[in-house]
Each structure stands twice: as structure tokens, then as C-alpha cells.
Amino acid sequence: MTEAAVHLDAQPRIDTLVTGFPAGDQKLRTDYAGVAWLGDQPDAESGIMGPEYRRRPVESRLFLPDTHWYDVDALDDVEVQVTGGLLQIPATAQQTQGLVGSLAEPVVEFFEHPEGEPGVGICLWLRGDIFSNVGLTYRVTVLAPRGALLRTGDAAAEPAGEPDSI
């Protein structure tokens, strides 16, 4: 059970066709990246997250917003890599730096489509206990046979507003 809200903000997905070594076979490489906000999302203007400071369990399996849908029978030799990093530990209401608690390393799993469509998509599994609101960056790289892709996922939403000029 998750007592902390979890929101995924995806970055643009990168798809490339690569040649595997040493076999020379072509594979689809997909890089998914983004931020998982646990507990609260930062204020759009200040970037500061709310000061809620209490222990909250986190156990969330979330489909990546831009996941491709794969044929489960064609994923025998799929390779998956996942990394995560702590992005923000906001100050508490007492104006001290909040404790993180414990977050297990992120795990990636393939799950069936929630509405019964064919294929499996990528879920990011986050678990642990947090004491503050936390931002966790994630990067998932999938190297799959070309024939494993059933259909492409939606593109990640564009950030709101205009980019700052330099």
C-alpha cells in the first residue's frame, strides 16, 4: 500500500536501431527517462516541494507514460538496464533538511496492458519508506529484438510553457 502519491514526469523517449556485437543482429534500443515525484510535486514557479514530514510507505508499480508495447513471446533475449538517483530532499516545516528514509533500487518489470490490449509494457516499481517528499530520477534502457515491438508508445508530454532564452 502506498500512502505517498507518486507522479511520473517522462522526458522524451529515444529510440535507436543498434547492431549487436559480436552477432551483428539489429536490435531496437529504447531509452526512457524521467522523474518520479514521491509524496508531492514541486511548485512550478519555485521548484520547492511541500514540507510534509512523516513516515509514508511507498510501493508503486507504474507504467512508464511513453512505454512501447512488446510481444512477450519475443522477449527471450531482451536486455534491460535501470538506474535511479535522488533528485531533491526538501526542507521540513522546521527548516531542516528532511530525512529520505529508505528507497530500494528501482526495478523494471514487463506487465500486461491494463485494458487488455495485446502486449506487455514497462512498469517502474518503486518501494520503500519516505519521511519527506522526494524526487527520484530514473533511466531505463531496453535492448530488444526488432520483431518484439508490437506498437510504439505515446510520446512523452511536452513541458508546459516556453523555454527560457539564454
PDB file of C-alpha atoms in Angstrom:
ATOM      1  CA  MET A   1       0.000   0.000   0.000  1.00  0.00           C
ATOM      2  CA  THR A   2       1.270   3.447  -0.888  1.00  0.00           C
ATOM      3  CA  GLU A   3       0.471   6.356   1.386  1.00  0.00           C
ATOM      4  CA  ALA A   4       2.507   8.761  -0.735  1.00  0.00           C
ATOM      5  CA  ALA A   5       1.329   9.912  -4.142  1.00  0.00           C
ATOM      6  CA  VAL A   6       3.715   9.035  -6.979  1.00  0.00           C
ATOM      7  CA  HIS A   7       3.801  11.023 -10.230  1.00  0.00           C
ATOM      8  CA  LEU A   8       5.934  10.226 -13.262  1.00  0.00           C
ATOM      9  CA  ASP A   9       7.188  13.043 -15.480  1.00  0.00           C
ATOM     10  CA  ALA A  10       8.758  11.461 -18.553  1.00  0.00           C
ATOM     11  CA  GLN A  11      11.448  13.001 -20.713  1.00  0.00           C
ATOM     12  CA  PRO A  12      11.340  12.399 -24.477  1.00  0.00           C
ATOM     13  CA  ARG A  13      11.908   8.735 -25.280  1.00  0.00           C
ATOM     14  CA  ILE A  14      14.875   7.944 -27.528  1.00  0.00           C
ATOM     15  CA  ASP A  15      14.609   5.034 -29.983  1.00  0.00           C
ATOM     16  CA  THR A  16      17.597   3.833 -31.985  1.00  0.00           C
ATOM     17  CA  LEU A  17      18.435   0.800 -34.077  1.00  0.00           C
ATOM     18  CA  VAL A  18      21.719  -0.777 -32.977  1.00  0.00           C
ATOM     19  CA  THR A  19      23.852  -3.639 -34.192  1.00  0.00           C
ATOM     20  CA  GLY A  20      24.545  -6.247 -31.541  1.00  0.00           C
ATOM     21  CA  PHE A  21      28.099  -7.371 -31.012  1.00  0.00           C
ATOM     22  CA  PRO A  22      29.504  -9.887 -31.915  1.00  0.00           C
ATOM     23  CA  ALA A  23      26.499 -11.499 -33.674  1.00  0.00           C
ATOM     24  CA  GLY A  24      25.774  -8.475 -35.877  1.00  0.00           C
ATOM     25  CA  ASP A  25      21.994  -8.681 -35.414  1.00  0.00           C
ATOM     26  CA  GLN A  26      19.947  -5.485 -35.348  1.00  0.00           C
ATOM     27  CA  LYS A  27      18.060  -4.616 -32.180  1.00  0.00           C
ATOM     28  CA  LEU A  28      15.838  -1.786 -31.047  1.00  0.00           C
ATOM     29  CA  ARG A  29      17.340   0.266 -28.224  1.00  0.00           C
ATOM     30  CA  THR A  30      14.866   2.407 -26.314  1.00  0.00           C
ATOM     31  CA  ASP A  31      15.895   4.839 -23.599  1.00  0.00           C
ATOM     32  CA  TYR A  32      13.192   6.004 -21.204  1.00  0.00           C
ATOM     33  CA  ALA A  33      13.998   8.701 -18.653  1.00  0.00           C
ATOM     34  CA  GLY A  34      12.197  10.993 -16.274  1.00  0.00           C
ATOM     35  CA  VAL A  35      11.469  11.881 -12.687  1.00  0.00           C
ATOM     36  CA  ALA A  36       9.268  10.096 -10.176  1.00  0.00           C
ATOM     37  CA  TRP A  37       7.922  12.577  -7.625  1.00  0.00           C
ATOM     38  CA  LEU A  38       7.092  10.780  -4.381  1.00  0.00           C
ATOM     39  CA  GLY A  39       4.746  12.487  -1.954  1.00  0.00           C
ATOM     40  CA  ASP A  40       4.313  15.795  -3.732  1.00  0.00           C
ATOM     41  CA  GLN A  41       5.211  17.561  -6.956  1.00  0.00           C
ATOM     42  CA  PRO A  42       7.353  20.690  -6.862  1.00  0.00           C
ATOM     43  CA  ASP A  43       5.825  24.116  -7.282  1.00  0.00           C
ATOM     44  CA  ALA A  44       6.145  25.164 -10.949  1.00  0.00           C
ATOM     45  CA  GLU A  45       7.440  28.631 -10.010  1.00  0.00           C
ATOM     46  CA  SER A  46       9.818  27.953  -7.114  1.00  0.00           C
ATOM     47  CA  GLY A  47      10.692  24.288  -7.603  1.00  0.00           C
ATOM     48  CA  ILE A  48      10.091  23.690  -3.886  1.00  0.00           C
ATOM     49  CA  MET A  49       8.153  20.665  -2.708  1.00  0.00           C
ATOM     50  CA  GLY A  50       5.763  20.706   0.236  1.00  0.00           C
ATOM     51  CA  PRO A  51       7.214  20.300   3.758  1.00  0.00           C
ATOM     52  CA  GLU A  52       5.120  17.275   4.813  1.00  0.00           C
ATOM     53  CA  TYR A  53       7.339  15.334   7.198  1.00  0.00           C
ATOM     54  CA  ARG A  54       6.048  11.946   8.265  1.00  0.00           C
ATOM     55  CA  ARG A  55       6.843   8.357   7.522  1.00  0.00           C
ATOM     56  CA  ARG A  56       4.933   7.048   4.494  1.00  0.00           C
ATOM     57  CA  PRO A  57       5.307   3.660   2.835  1.00  0.00           C
ATOM     58  CA  VAL A  58       5.792   3.595  -0.932  1.00  0.00           C
ATOM     59  CA  GLU A  59       5.093   0.586  -3.130  1.00  0.00           C
ATOM     60  CA  SER A  60       4.074   1.587  -6.632  1.00  0.00           C
ATOM     61  CA  ARG A  61       4.188  -0.190  -9.969  1.00  0.00           C
ATOM     62  CA  LEU A  62       3.688   2.471 -12.615  1.00  0.00           C
ATOM     63  CA  PHE A  63       3.589   2.064 -16.385  1.00  0.00           C
ATOM     64  CA  LEU A  64       6.077   4.419 -17.973  1.00  0.00           C
ATOM     65  CA  PRO A  65       3.890   7.048 -19.675  1.00  0.00           C
ATOM     66  CA  ASP A  66       5.592   6.507 -23.034  1.00  0.00           C
ATOM     67  CA  THR A  67       6.152   2.739 -22.869  1.00  0.00           C
ATOM     68  CA  HIS A  68       6.298   0.704 -26.048  1.00  0.00           C
ATOM     69  CA  TRP A  69       4.182  -2.455 -26.142  1.00  0.00           C
ATOM     70  CA  TYR A  70       6.159  -5.633 -26.708  1.00  0.00           C
ATOM     71  CA  ASP A  71       5.317  -9.206 -27.727  1.00  0.00           C
ATOM     72  CA  VAL A  72       6.065 -11.200 -24.589  1.00  0.00           C
ATOM     73  CA  ASP A  73       6.977 -14.295 -26.645  1.00  0.00           C
ATOM     74  CA  ALA A  74       9.716 -12.339 -28.458  1.00  0.00           C
ATOM     75  CA  LEU A  75      11.470 -11.095 -25.321  1.00  0.00           C
ATOM     76  CA  ASP A  76      13.643 -14.146 -24.649  1.00  0.00           C
ATOM     77  CA  ASP A  77      16.904 -12.264 -25.101  1.00  0.00           C
ATOM     78  CA  VAL A  78      15.805  -8.776 -24.043  1.00  0.00           C
ATOM     79  CA  GLU A  79      18.280  -6.766 -22.002  1.00  0.00           C
ATOM     80  CA  VAL A  80      17.069  -4.161 -19.519  1.00  0.00           C
ATOM     81  CA  GLN A  81      19.072  -1.658 -17.522  1.00  0.00           C
ATOM     82  CA  VAL A  82      17.617   0.654 -14.880  1.00  0.00           C
ATOM     83  CA  THR A  83      19.227   3.360 -12.779  1.00  0.00           C
ATOM     84  CA  GLY A  84      17.851   5.902 -10.362  1.00  0.00           C
ATOM     85  CA  GLY A  85      19.178   8.837  -8.403  1.00  0.00           C
ATOM     86  CA  LEU A  86      17.902  11.081  -5.671  1.00  0.00           C
ATOM     87  CA  LEU A  87      16.986  14.472  -7.063  1.00  0.00           C
ATOM     88  CA  GLN A  88      15.611  16.522  -4.184  1.00  0.00           C
ATOM     89  CA  ILE A  89      15.236  16.356  -0.444  1.00  0.00           C
ATOM     90  CA  PRO A  90      13.124  19.360   0.520  1.00  0.00           C
ATOM     91  CA  ALA A  91      13.382  21.245   3.768  1.00  0.00           C
ATOM     92  CA  THR A  92      10.950  20.283   6.504  1.00  0.00           C
ATOM     93  CA  ALA A  93       8.494  22.630   8.201  1.00  0.00           C
ATOM     94  CA  GLN A  94      11.157  23.048  10.902  1.00  0.00           C
ATOM     95  CA  GLN A  95      13.507  24.430   8.182  1.00  0.00           C
ATOM     96  CA  THR A  96      15.870  21.471   8.451  1.00  0.00           C
ATOM     97  CA  GLN A  97      16.836  19.115   5.686  1.00  0.00           C
ATOM     98  CA  GLY A  98      14.425  16.195   5.610  1.00  0.00           C
ATOM     99  CA  LEU A  99      15.405  12.582   6.050  1.00  0.00           C
ATOM    100  CA  VAL A 100      14.839  10.417   2.998  1.00  0.00           C
ATOM    101  CA  GLY A 101      14.029   7.172   4.762  1.00  0.00           C
ATOM    102  CA  SER A 102      14.801   4.155   2.643  1.00  0.00           C
ATOM    103  CA  LEU A 103      14.151   3.608  -1.039  1.00  0.00           C
ATOM    104  CA  ALA A 104      15.060   0.301  -2.608  1.00  0.00           C
ATOM    105  CA  GLU A 105      16.689   0.396  -6.014  1.00  0.00           C
ATOM    106  CA  PRO A 106      14.113   0.853  -8.773  1.00  0.00           C
ATOM    107  CA  VAL A 107      13.051  -2.327 -10.560  1.00  0.00           C
ATOM    108  CA  VAL A 108      11.649  -2.680 -14.076  1.00  0.00           C
ATOM    109  CA  GLU A 109       9.088  -5.336 -14.930  1.00  0.00           C
ATOM    110  CA  PHE A 110       7.020  -6.133 -18.015  1.00  0.00           C
ATOM    111  CA  PHE A 111       3.273  -6.081 -17.292  1.00  0.00           C
ATOM    112  CA  GLU A 112       0.231  -6.824 -19.424  1.00  0.00           C
ATOM    113  CA  HIS A 113      -1.763  -3.895 -20.759  1.00  0.00           C
ATOM    114  CA  PRO A 114      -4.194  -2.689 -18.047  1.00  0.00           C
ATOM    115  CA  GLU A 115      -7.094  -2.581 -20.535  1.00  0.00           C
ATOM    116  CA  GLY A 116      -6.421  -5.993 -22.085  1.00  0.00           C
ATOM    117  CA  GLU A 117      -4.697  -4.752 -25.257  1.00  0.00           C
ATOM    118  CA  PRO A 118      -2.074  -7.117 -26.692  1.00  0.00           C
ATOM    119  CA  GLY A 119       1.475  -6.892 -25.450  1.00  0.00           C
ATOM    120  CA  VAL A 120       3.376  -6.027 -22.329  1.00  0.00           C
ATOM    121  CA  GLY A 121       4.651  -2.612 -21.276  1.00  0.00           C
ATOM    122  CA  ILE A 122       7.327  -1.385 -18.937  1.00  0.00           C
ATOM    123  CA  CYS A 123       6.475  -0.769 -15.293  1.00  0.00           C
ATOM    124  CA  LEU A 124       8.743   1.049 -12.881  1.00  0.00           C
ATOM    125  CA  TRP A 125       8.495  -0.439  -9.400  1.00  0.00           C
ATOM    126  CA  LEU A 126       9.366   1.897  -6.532  1.00  0.00           C
ATOM    127  CA  ARG A 127       9.284   0.763  -2.921  1.00  0.00           C
ATOM    128  CA  GLY A 128      10.493   1.840   0.465  1.00  0.00           C
ATOM    129  CA  ASP A 129       9.590   4.312   3.194  1.00  0.00           C
ATOM    130  CA  ILE A 130       9.993   8.065   2.852  1.00  0.00           C
ATOM    131  CA  PHE A 131       9.958  10.756   5.511  1.00  0.00           C
ATOM    132  CA  SER A 132       9.883  13.778   3.177  1.00  0.00           C
ATOM    133  CA  ASN A 133       8.723  14.459  -0.338  1.00  0.00           C
ATOM    134  CA  VAL A 134      11.362  13.104  -2.704  1.00  0.00           C
ATOM    135  CA  GLY A 135      12.259  13.332  -6.378  1.00  0.00           C
ATOM    136  CA  LEU A 136      13.891  10.289  -7.947  1.00  0.00           C
ATOM    137  CA  THR A 137      15.337  10.376 -11.450  1.00  0.00           C
ATOM    138  CA  TYR A 138      15.060   7.195 -13.489  1.00  0.00           C
ATOM    139  CA  ARG A 139      16.603   5.912 -16.696  1.00  0.00           C
ATOM    140  CA  VAL A 140      15.524   2.637 -18.276  1.00  0.00           C
ATOM    141  CA  THR A 141      17.275   1.207 -21.329  1.00  0.00           C
ATOM    142  CA  VAL A 142      15.690  -1.698 -23.207  1.00  0.00           C
ATOM    143  CA  LEU A 143      17.539  -3.626 -25.900  1.00  0.00           C
ATOM    144  CA  ALA A 144      15.044  -5.891 -27.670  1.00  0.00           C
ATOM    145  CA  PRO A 145      14.833  -7.815 -30.944  1.00  0.00           C
ATOM    146  CA  ARG A 146      13.280  -5.704 -33.711  1.00  0.00           C
ATOM    147  CA  GLY A 147      10.351  -8.115 -34.021  1.00  0.00           C
ATOM    148  CA  ALA A 148       9.444  -7.779 -30.330  1.00  0.00           C
ATOM    149  CA  LEU A 149       7.825  -4.363 -30.812  1.00  0.00           C
ATOM    150  CA  LEU A 150       4.050  -4.631 -31.295  1.00  0.00           C
ATOM    151  CA  ARG A 151       3.341  -0.891 -31.285  1.00  0.00           C
ATOM    152  CA  THR A 152       5.028   2.289 -30.205  1.00  0.00           C
ATOM    153  CA  GLY A 153       4.017   4.090 -27.072  1.00  0.00           C
ATOM    154  CA  ASP A 154       2.737   7.630 -26.846  1.00  0.00           C
ATOM    155  CA  ALA A 155       5.309  10.396 -26.886  1.00  0.00           C
ATOM    156  CA  ALA A 156       6.092  11.991 -23.539  1.00  0.00           C
ATOM    157  CA  ALA A 157       4.125  15.161 -22.921  1.00  0.00           C
ATOM    158  CA  GLU A 158       5.918  18.365 -23.838  1.00  0.00           C
ATOM    159  CA  PRO A 159       6.848  20.590 -20.892  1.00  0.00           C
ATOM    160  CA  ALA A 160       4.457  23.463 -20.283  1.00  0.00           C
ATOM    161  CA  GLY A 161       5.491  26.982 -21.210  1.00  0.00           C
ATOM    162  CA  GLU A 162       8.171  28.419 -23.427  1.00  0.00           C
ATOM    163  CA  PRO A 163      11.847  27.598 -22.942  1.00  0.00           C
ATOM    164  CA  ASP A 164      13.951  30.281 -21.301  1.00  0.00           C
ATOM    165  CA  SER A 165      16.190  32.267 -23.639  1.00  0.00           C
ATOM    166  CA  ILE A 166      19.900  32.434 -22.981  1.00  0.00           C
TER     167      ILE A 166
END
